[in-house]
XYZ file of C-alpha atoms in Angstrom:
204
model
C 31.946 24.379 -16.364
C 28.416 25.537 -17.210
C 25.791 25.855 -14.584
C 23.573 22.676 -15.680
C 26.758 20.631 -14.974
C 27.591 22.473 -12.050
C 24.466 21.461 -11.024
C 24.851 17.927 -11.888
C 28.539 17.441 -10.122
C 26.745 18.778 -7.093
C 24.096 16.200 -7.042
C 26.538 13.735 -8.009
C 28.378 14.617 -5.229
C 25.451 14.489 -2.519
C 24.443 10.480 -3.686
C 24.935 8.384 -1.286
C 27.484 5.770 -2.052
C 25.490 2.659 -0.526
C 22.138 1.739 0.245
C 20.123 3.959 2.045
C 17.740 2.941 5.026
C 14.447 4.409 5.021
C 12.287 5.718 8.164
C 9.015 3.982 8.249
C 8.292 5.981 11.141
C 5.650 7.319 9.265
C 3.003 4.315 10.164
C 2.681 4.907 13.788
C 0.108 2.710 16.181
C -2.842 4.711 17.277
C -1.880 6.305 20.677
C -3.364 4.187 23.472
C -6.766 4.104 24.740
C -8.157 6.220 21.160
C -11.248 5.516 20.125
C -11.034 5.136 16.347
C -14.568 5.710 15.899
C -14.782 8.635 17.855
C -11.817 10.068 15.979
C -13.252 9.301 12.818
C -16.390 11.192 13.951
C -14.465 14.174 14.706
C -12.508 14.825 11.672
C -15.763 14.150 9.532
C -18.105 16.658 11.607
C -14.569 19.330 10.773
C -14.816 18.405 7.062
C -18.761 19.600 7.668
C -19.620 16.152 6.677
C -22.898 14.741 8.317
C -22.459 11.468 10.923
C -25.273 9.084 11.782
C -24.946 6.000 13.760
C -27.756 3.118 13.797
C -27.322 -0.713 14.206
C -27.945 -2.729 10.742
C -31.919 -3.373 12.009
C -32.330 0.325 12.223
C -30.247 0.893 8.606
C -33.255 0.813 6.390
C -35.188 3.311 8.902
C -32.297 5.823 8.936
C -31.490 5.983 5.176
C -35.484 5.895 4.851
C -35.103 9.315 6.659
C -32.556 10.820 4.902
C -34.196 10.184 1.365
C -37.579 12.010 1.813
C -36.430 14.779 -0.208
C -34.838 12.477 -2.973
C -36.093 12.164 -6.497
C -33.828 9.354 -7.427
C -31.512 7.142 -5.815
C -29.024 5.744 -7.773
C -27.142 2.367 -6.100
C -24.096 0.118 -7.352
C -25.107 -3.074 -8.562
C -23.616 -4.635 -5.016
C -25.308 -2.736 -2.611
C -27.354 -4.861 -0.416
C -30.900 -4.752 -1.181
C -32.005 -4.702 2.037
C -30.745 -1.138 3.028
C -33.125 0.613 0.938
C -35.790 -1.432 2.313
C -37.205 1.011 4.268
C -38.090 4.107 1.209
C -40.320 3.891 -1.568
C -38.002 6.628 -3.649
C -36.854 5.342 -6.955
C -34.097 3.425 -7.939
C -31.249 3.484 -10.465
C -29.063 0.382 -10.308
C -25.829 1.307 -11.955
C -24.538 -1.446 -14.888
C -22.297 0.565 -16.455
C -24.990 1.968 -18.386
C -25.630 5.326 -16.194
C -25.103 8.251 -17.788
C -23.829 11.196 -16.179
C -26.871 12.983 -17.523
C -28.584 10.365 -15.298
C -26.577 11.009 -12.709
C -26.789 14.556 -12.442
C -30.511 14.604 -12.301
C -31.795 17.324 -9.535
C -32.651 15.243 -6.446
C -30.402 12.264 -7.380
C -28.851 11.020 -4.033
C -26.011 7.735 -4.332
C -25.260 5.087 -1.621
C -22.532 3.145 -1.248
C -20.502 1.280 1.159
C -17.323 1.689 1.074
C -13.513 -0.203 1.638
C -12.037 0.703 4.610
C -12.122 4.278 6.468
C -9.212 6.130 7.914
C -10.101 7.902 11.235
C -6.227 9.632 11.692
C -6.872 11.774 8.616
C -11.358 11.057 8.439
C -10.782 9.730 5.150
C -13.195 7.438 3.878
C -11.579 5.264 0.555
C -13.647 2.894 -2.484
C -12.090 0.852 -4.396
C -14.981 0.274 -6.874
C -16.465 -3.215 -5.171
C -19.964 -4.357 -5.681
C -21.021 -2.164 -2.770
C -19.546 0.583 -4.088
C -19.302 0.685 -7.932
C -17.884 2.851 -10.332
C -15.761 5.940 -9.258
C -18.238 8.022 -11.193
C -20.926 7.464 -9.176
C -19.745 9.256 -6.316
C -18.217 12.073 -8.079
C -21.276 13.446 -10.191
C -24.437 13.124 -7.854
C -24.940 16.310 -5.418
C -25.249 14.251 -2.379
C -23.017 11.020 -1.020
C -24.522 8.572 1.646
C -21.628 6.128 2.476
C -22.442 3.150 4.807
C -19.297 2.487 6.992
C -19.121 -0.352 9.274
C -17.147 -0.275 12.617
C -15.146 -3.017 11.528
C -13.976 -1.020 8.764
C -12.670 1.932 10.692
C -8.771 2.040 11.024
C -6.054 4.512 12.412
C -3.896 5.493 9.458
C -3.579 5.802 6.241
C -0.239 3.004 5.879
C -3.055 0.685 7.372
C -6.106 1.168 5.616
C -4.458 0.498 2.224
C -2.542 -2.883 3.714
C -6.307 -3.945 4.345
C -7.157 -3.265 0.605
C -8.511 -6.481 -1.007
C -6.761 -5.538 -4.268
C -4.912 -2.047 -4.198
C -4.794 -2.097 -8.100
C -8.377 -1.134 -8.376
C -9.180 2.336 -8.794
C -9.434 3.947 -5.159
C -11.288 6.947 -4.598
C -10.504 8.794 -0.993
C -13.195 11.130 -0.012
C -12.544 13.122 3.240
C -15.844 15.380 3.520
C -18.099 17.085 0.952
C -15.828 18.097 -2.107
C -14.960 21.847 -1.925
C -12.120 24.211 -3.469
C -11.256 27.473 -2.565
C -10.754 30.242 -5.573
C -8.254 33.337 -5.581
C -9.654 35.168 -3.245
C -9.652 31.871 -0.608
C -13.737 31.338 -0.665
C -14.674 28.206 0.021
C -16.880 26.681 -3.064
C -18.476 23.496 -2.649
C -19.362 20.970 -4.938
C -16.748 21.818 -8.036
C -15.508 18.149 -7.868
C -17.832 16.222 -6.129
C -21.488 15.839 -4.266
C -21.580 19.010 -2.024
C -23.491 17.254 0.550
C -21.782 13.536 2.499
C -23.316 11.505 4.584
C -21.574 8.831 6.821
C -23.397 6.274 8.381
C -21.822 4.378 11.001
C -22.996 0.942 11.455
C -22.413 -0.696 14.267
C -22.397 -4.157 15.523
Protein backbone atom coordinates (compact mmCIF):
# COMPACT_ATOMS: atom_id res chain seq x y z
CA UNK A 1 0.00 0.00 0.00
CA UNK A 2 1.27 3.44 -1.05
CA UNK A 3 0.92 6.40 1.17
CA UNK A 4 -1.94 8.30 -0.93
CA UNK A 5 -4.05 5.14 -0.27
CA UNK A 6 -2.93 4.80 3.09
CA UNK A 7 -4.21 7.98 3.40
CA UNK A 8 -7.43 7.32 1.80
CA UNK A 9 -8.26 3.88 3.92
CA UNK A 10 -7.70 6.13 6.89
CA UNK A 11 -10.26 8.64 5.96
CA UNK A 12 -12.39 5.97 4.81
CA UNK A 13 -12.16 4.57 7.95
CA UNK A 14 -12.97 7.82 10.11
CA UNK A 15 -16.61 8.47 7.92
CA UNK A 16 -19.20 8.21 9.82
CA UNK A 17 -21.52 5.45 8.84
CA UNK A 18 -24.93 7.48 9.30
CA UNK A 19 -26.06 10.86 9.36
CA UNK A 20 -24.36 13.21 11.31
CA UNK A 21 -26.08 15.92 13.61
CA UNK A 22 -24.71 19.25 13.47
CA UNK A 23 -24.21 21.87 16.49
CA UNK A 24 -25.97 25.04 15.70
CA UNK A 25 -24.71 26.24 18.84
CA UNK A 26 -23.01 28.67 16.97
CA UNK A 27 -26.18 31.26 16.76
CA UNK A 28 -26.47 32.10 20.34
CA UNK A 29 -29.20 34.87 21.77
CA UNK A 30 -27.56 38.03 22.86
CA UNK A 31 -26.80 37.62 26.64
CA UNK A 32 -29.54 39.36 28.63
CA UNK A 33 -29.97 42.89 29.34
CA UNK A 34 -27.09 43.89 26.19
CA UNK A 35 -27.58 46.77 24.59
CA UNK A 36 -27.06 46.03 20.89
CA UNK A 37 -26.45 49.50 20.09
CA UNK A 38 -24.07 50.11 22.62
CA UNK A 39 -22.19 47.00 21.57
CA UNK A 40 -22.21 47.95 18.14
CA UNK A 41 -20.69 51.30 19.22
CA UNK A 42 -17.94 49.64 20.91
CA UNK A 43 -16.56 47.33 18.42
CA UNK A 44 -16.76 50.22 15.74
CA UNK A 45 -14.85 52.94 17.98
CA UNK A 46 -12.01 49.46 18.30
CA UNK A 47 -12.03 49.16 14.48
CA UNK A 48 -11.08 53.20 14.78
CA UNK A 49 -14.21 53.75 12.90
CA UNK A 50 -16.01 57.15 13.69
CA UNK A 51 -19.80 56.91 15.50
CA UNK A 52 -22.36 59.70 15.38
CA UNK A 53 -25.82 59.49 16.62
CA UNK A 54 -28.67 62.14 15.58
CA UNK A 55 -32.49 61.58 15.16
CA UNK A 56 -33.64 61.63 11.27
CA UNK A 57 -34.62 65.70 11.77
CA UNK A 58 -31.09 66.32 12.77
CA UNK A 59 -29.65 63.79 9.72
CA UNK A 60 -29.25 66.46 7.14
CA UNK A 61 -27.45 68.84 9.86
CA UNK A 62 -24.97 66.10 10.88
CA UNK A 63 -23.92 64.80 7.42
CA UNK A 64 -23.99 68.71 6.51
CA UNK A 65 -21.08 68.74 9.10
CA UNK A 66 -19.17 66.06 8.12
CA UNK A 67 -18.98 67.17 4.33
CA UNK A 68 -17.36 70.67 4.70
CA UNK A 69 -14.18 69.39 3.56
CA UNK A 70 -15.74 67.33 0.59
CA UNK A 71 -15.23 68.08 -3.05
CA UNK A 72 -17.71 65.57 -4.27
CA UNK A 73 -20.20 63.39 -2.90
CA UNK A 74 -21.06 60.60 -4.75
CA UNK A 75 -24.71 58.80 -3.65
CA UNK A 76 -26.55 55.51 -4.94
CA UNK A 77 -29.39 56.19 -6.99
CA UNK A 78 -31.72 55.12 -3.72
CA UNK A 79 -30.46 57.21 -1.21
CA UNK A 80 -33.08 59.43 0.12
CA UNK A 81 -32.84 62.84 -1.10
CA UNK A 82 -33.57 64.37 1.85
CA UNK A 83 -30.32 63.43 3.81
CA UNK A 84 -28.16 65.59 1.86
CA UNK A 85 -30.51 68.31 2.33
CA UNK A 86 -28.62 70.10 4.58
CA UNK A 87 -24.91 70.71 2.22
CA UNK A 88 -24.50 72.53 -0.82
CA UNK A 89 -21.31 70.08 -1.86
CA UNK A 90 -21.77 68.44 -5.18
CA UNK A 91 -23.36 65.48 -6.17
CA UNK A 92 -22.66 62.33 -8.18
CA UNK A 93 -25.68 60.03 -8.43
CA UNK A 94 -24.34 56.66 -9.34
CA UNK A 95 -26.31 54.85 -12.62
CA UNK A 96 -23.95 52.52 -13.34
CA UNK A 97 -22.17 54.99 -15.26
CA UNK A 98 -19.44 56.08 -12.47
CA UNK A 99 -16.21 55.48 -13.25
CA UNK A 100 -13.71 54.58 -10.84
CA UNK A 101 -11.70 57.50 -12.15
CA UNK A 102 -14.79 59.37 -10.86
CA UNK A 103 -14.75 57.76 -7.94
CA UNK A 104 -11.37 58.18 -6.89
CA UNK A 105 -11.41 61.89 -7.28
CA UNK A 106 -9.44 63.66 -4.17
CA UNK A 107 -12.20 64.83 -1.80
CA UNK A 108 -14.84 62.33 -3.06
CA UNK A 109 -16.81 61.19 0.09
CA UNK A 110 -19.89 58.18 -0.55
CA UNK A 111 -23.09 57.68 1.56
CA UNK A 112 -25.03 54.93 1.86
CA UNK A 113 -27.37 53.16 4.03
CA UNK A 114 -26.91 50.02 4.50
CA UNK A 115 -28.82 46.24 5.15
CA UNK A 116 -28.62 45.22 8.43
CA UNK A 117 -25.58 45.73 11.03
CA UNK A 118 -24.08 43.14 13.27
CA UNK A 119 -23.15 44.55 16.75
CA UNK A 120 -21.52 40.86 18.14
CA UNK A 121 -18.72 41.19 15.58
CA UNK A 122 -19.45 45.57 14.61
CA UNK A 123 -19.95 44.49 11.22
CA UNK A 124 -21.92 46.59 9.12
CA UNK A 125 -23.22 44.44 5.65
CA UNK A 126 -24.84 45.96 1.88
CA UNK A 127 -26.35 44.06 -0.21
CA UNK A 128 -26.38 46.56 -3.14
CA UNK A 129 -30.19 48.09 -2.52
CA UNK A 130 -31.23 51.43 -3.77
CA UNK A 131 -29.80 52.97 -0.62
CA UNK A 132 -26.80 51.47 -1.04
CA UNK A 133 -25.79 50.71 -4.68
CA UNK A 134 -23.10 49.09 -6.29
CA UNK A 135 -20.32 47.28 -4.24
CA UNK A 136 -17.88 49.57 -5.97
CA UNK A 137 -18.94 52.48 -4.55
CA UNK A 138 -17.85 51.78 -1.21
CA UNK A 139 -14.68 50.17 -2.04
CA UNK A 140 -12.89 52.98 -4.19
CA UNK A 141 -13.80 56.40 -2.47
CA UNK A 142 -11.29 57.39 0.54
CA UNK A 143 -14.01 58.00 2.94
CA UNK A 144 -17.43 55.82 3.83
CA UNK A 145 -20.46 57.56 5.61
CA UNK A 146 -22.99 54.69 6.26
CA UNK A 147 -26.44 55.66 7.70
CA UNK A 148 -27.56 52.81 10.10
CA UNK A 149 -30.85 52.81 11.67
CA UNK A 150 -31.53 51.32 15.18
CA UNK A 151 -33.91 49.05 13.79
CA UNK A 152 -31.30 47.62 11.76
CA UNK A 153 -28.86 46.73 14.48
CA UNK A 154 -28.78 42.92 15.38
CA UNK A 155 -26.66 40.54 17.68
CA UNK A 156 -24.98 38.05 15.37
CA UNK A 157 -23.92 37.32 12.39
CA UNK A 158 -26.50 33.83 11.87
CA UNK A 159 -29.15 36.71 12.37
CA UNK A 160 -28.31 39.51 10.36
CA UNK A 161 -28.14 37.39 7.17
CA UNK A 162 -31.75 35.53 8.10
CA UNK A 163 -32.98 39.29 7.92
CA UNK A 164 -31.46 39.66 4.36
CA UNK A 165 -34.22 40.62 1.87
CA UNK A 166 -32.51 38.50 -0.80
CA UNK A 167 -29.11 36.84 0.34
CA UNK A 168 -28.24 36.20 -3.41
CA UNK A 169 -27.29 39.75 -3.97
CA UNK A 170 -23.83 40.66 -3.68
CA UNK A 171 -23.13 41.48 0.15
CA UNK A 172 -20.37 43.53 1.12
CA UNK A 173 -19.41 43.34 5.13
CA UNK A 174 -17.41 46.25 6.23
CA UNK A 175 -16.23 46.14 9.91
CA UNK A 176 -14.16 49.55 10.23
CA UNK A 177 -11.93 51.52 7.83
CA UNK A 178 -10.19 48.90 5.44
CA UNK A 179 -6.58 48.25 6.61
CA UNK A 180 -3.87 45.35 6.07
CA UNK A 181 -0.90 44.77 7.82
CA UNK A 182 2.50 44.00 5.63
CA UNK A 183 5.55 41.68 6.70
CA UNK A 184 6.76 43.47 9.17
CA UNK A 185 2.94 43.66 10.95
CA UNK A 186 2.37 47.67 10.18
CA UNK A 187 -0.85 48.54 9.99
CA UNK A 188 -1.64 50.23 6.35
CA UNK A 189 -4.86 51.71 5.79
CA UNK A 190 -6.79 52.16 2.87
CA UNK A 191 -5.19 49.19 0.46
CA UNK A 192 -8.78 47.81 -0.05
CA UNK A 193 -11.10 50.25 0.85
CA UNK A 194 -11.96 54.10 2.03
CA UNK A 195 -9.41 54.65 4.91
CA UNK A 196 -11.75 56.81 6.71
CA UNK A 197 -15.80 55.20 7.97
CA UNK A 198 -18.29 56.90 9.29
CA UNK A 199 -21.38 55.35 11.07
CA UNK A 200 -24.26 57.24 11.72
CA UNK A 201 -26.70 55.95 14.03
CA UNK A 202 -30.16 57.00 13.51
CA UNK A 203 -32.41 56.73 15.92
CA UNK A 204 -36.07 56.72 16.33
Amino acid sequence: MNARDEVLTRLRAARPSGAVTVSRDYDPPAPDGTDLVELLTDRLLDYRATVRRCDAAALPTVLASLLTDASVVVVPPGLPSAWLGGTDVAQLTDDGGLTPGQLDLPGAVVVTGCAIACARTGTIILDAGPDQGRRVLTLVPDRHICVVRVDQVVYGIPEALSRLTDPTRPLTMISGPSATSDIELNRVEGVHGPRHLTIILLLP
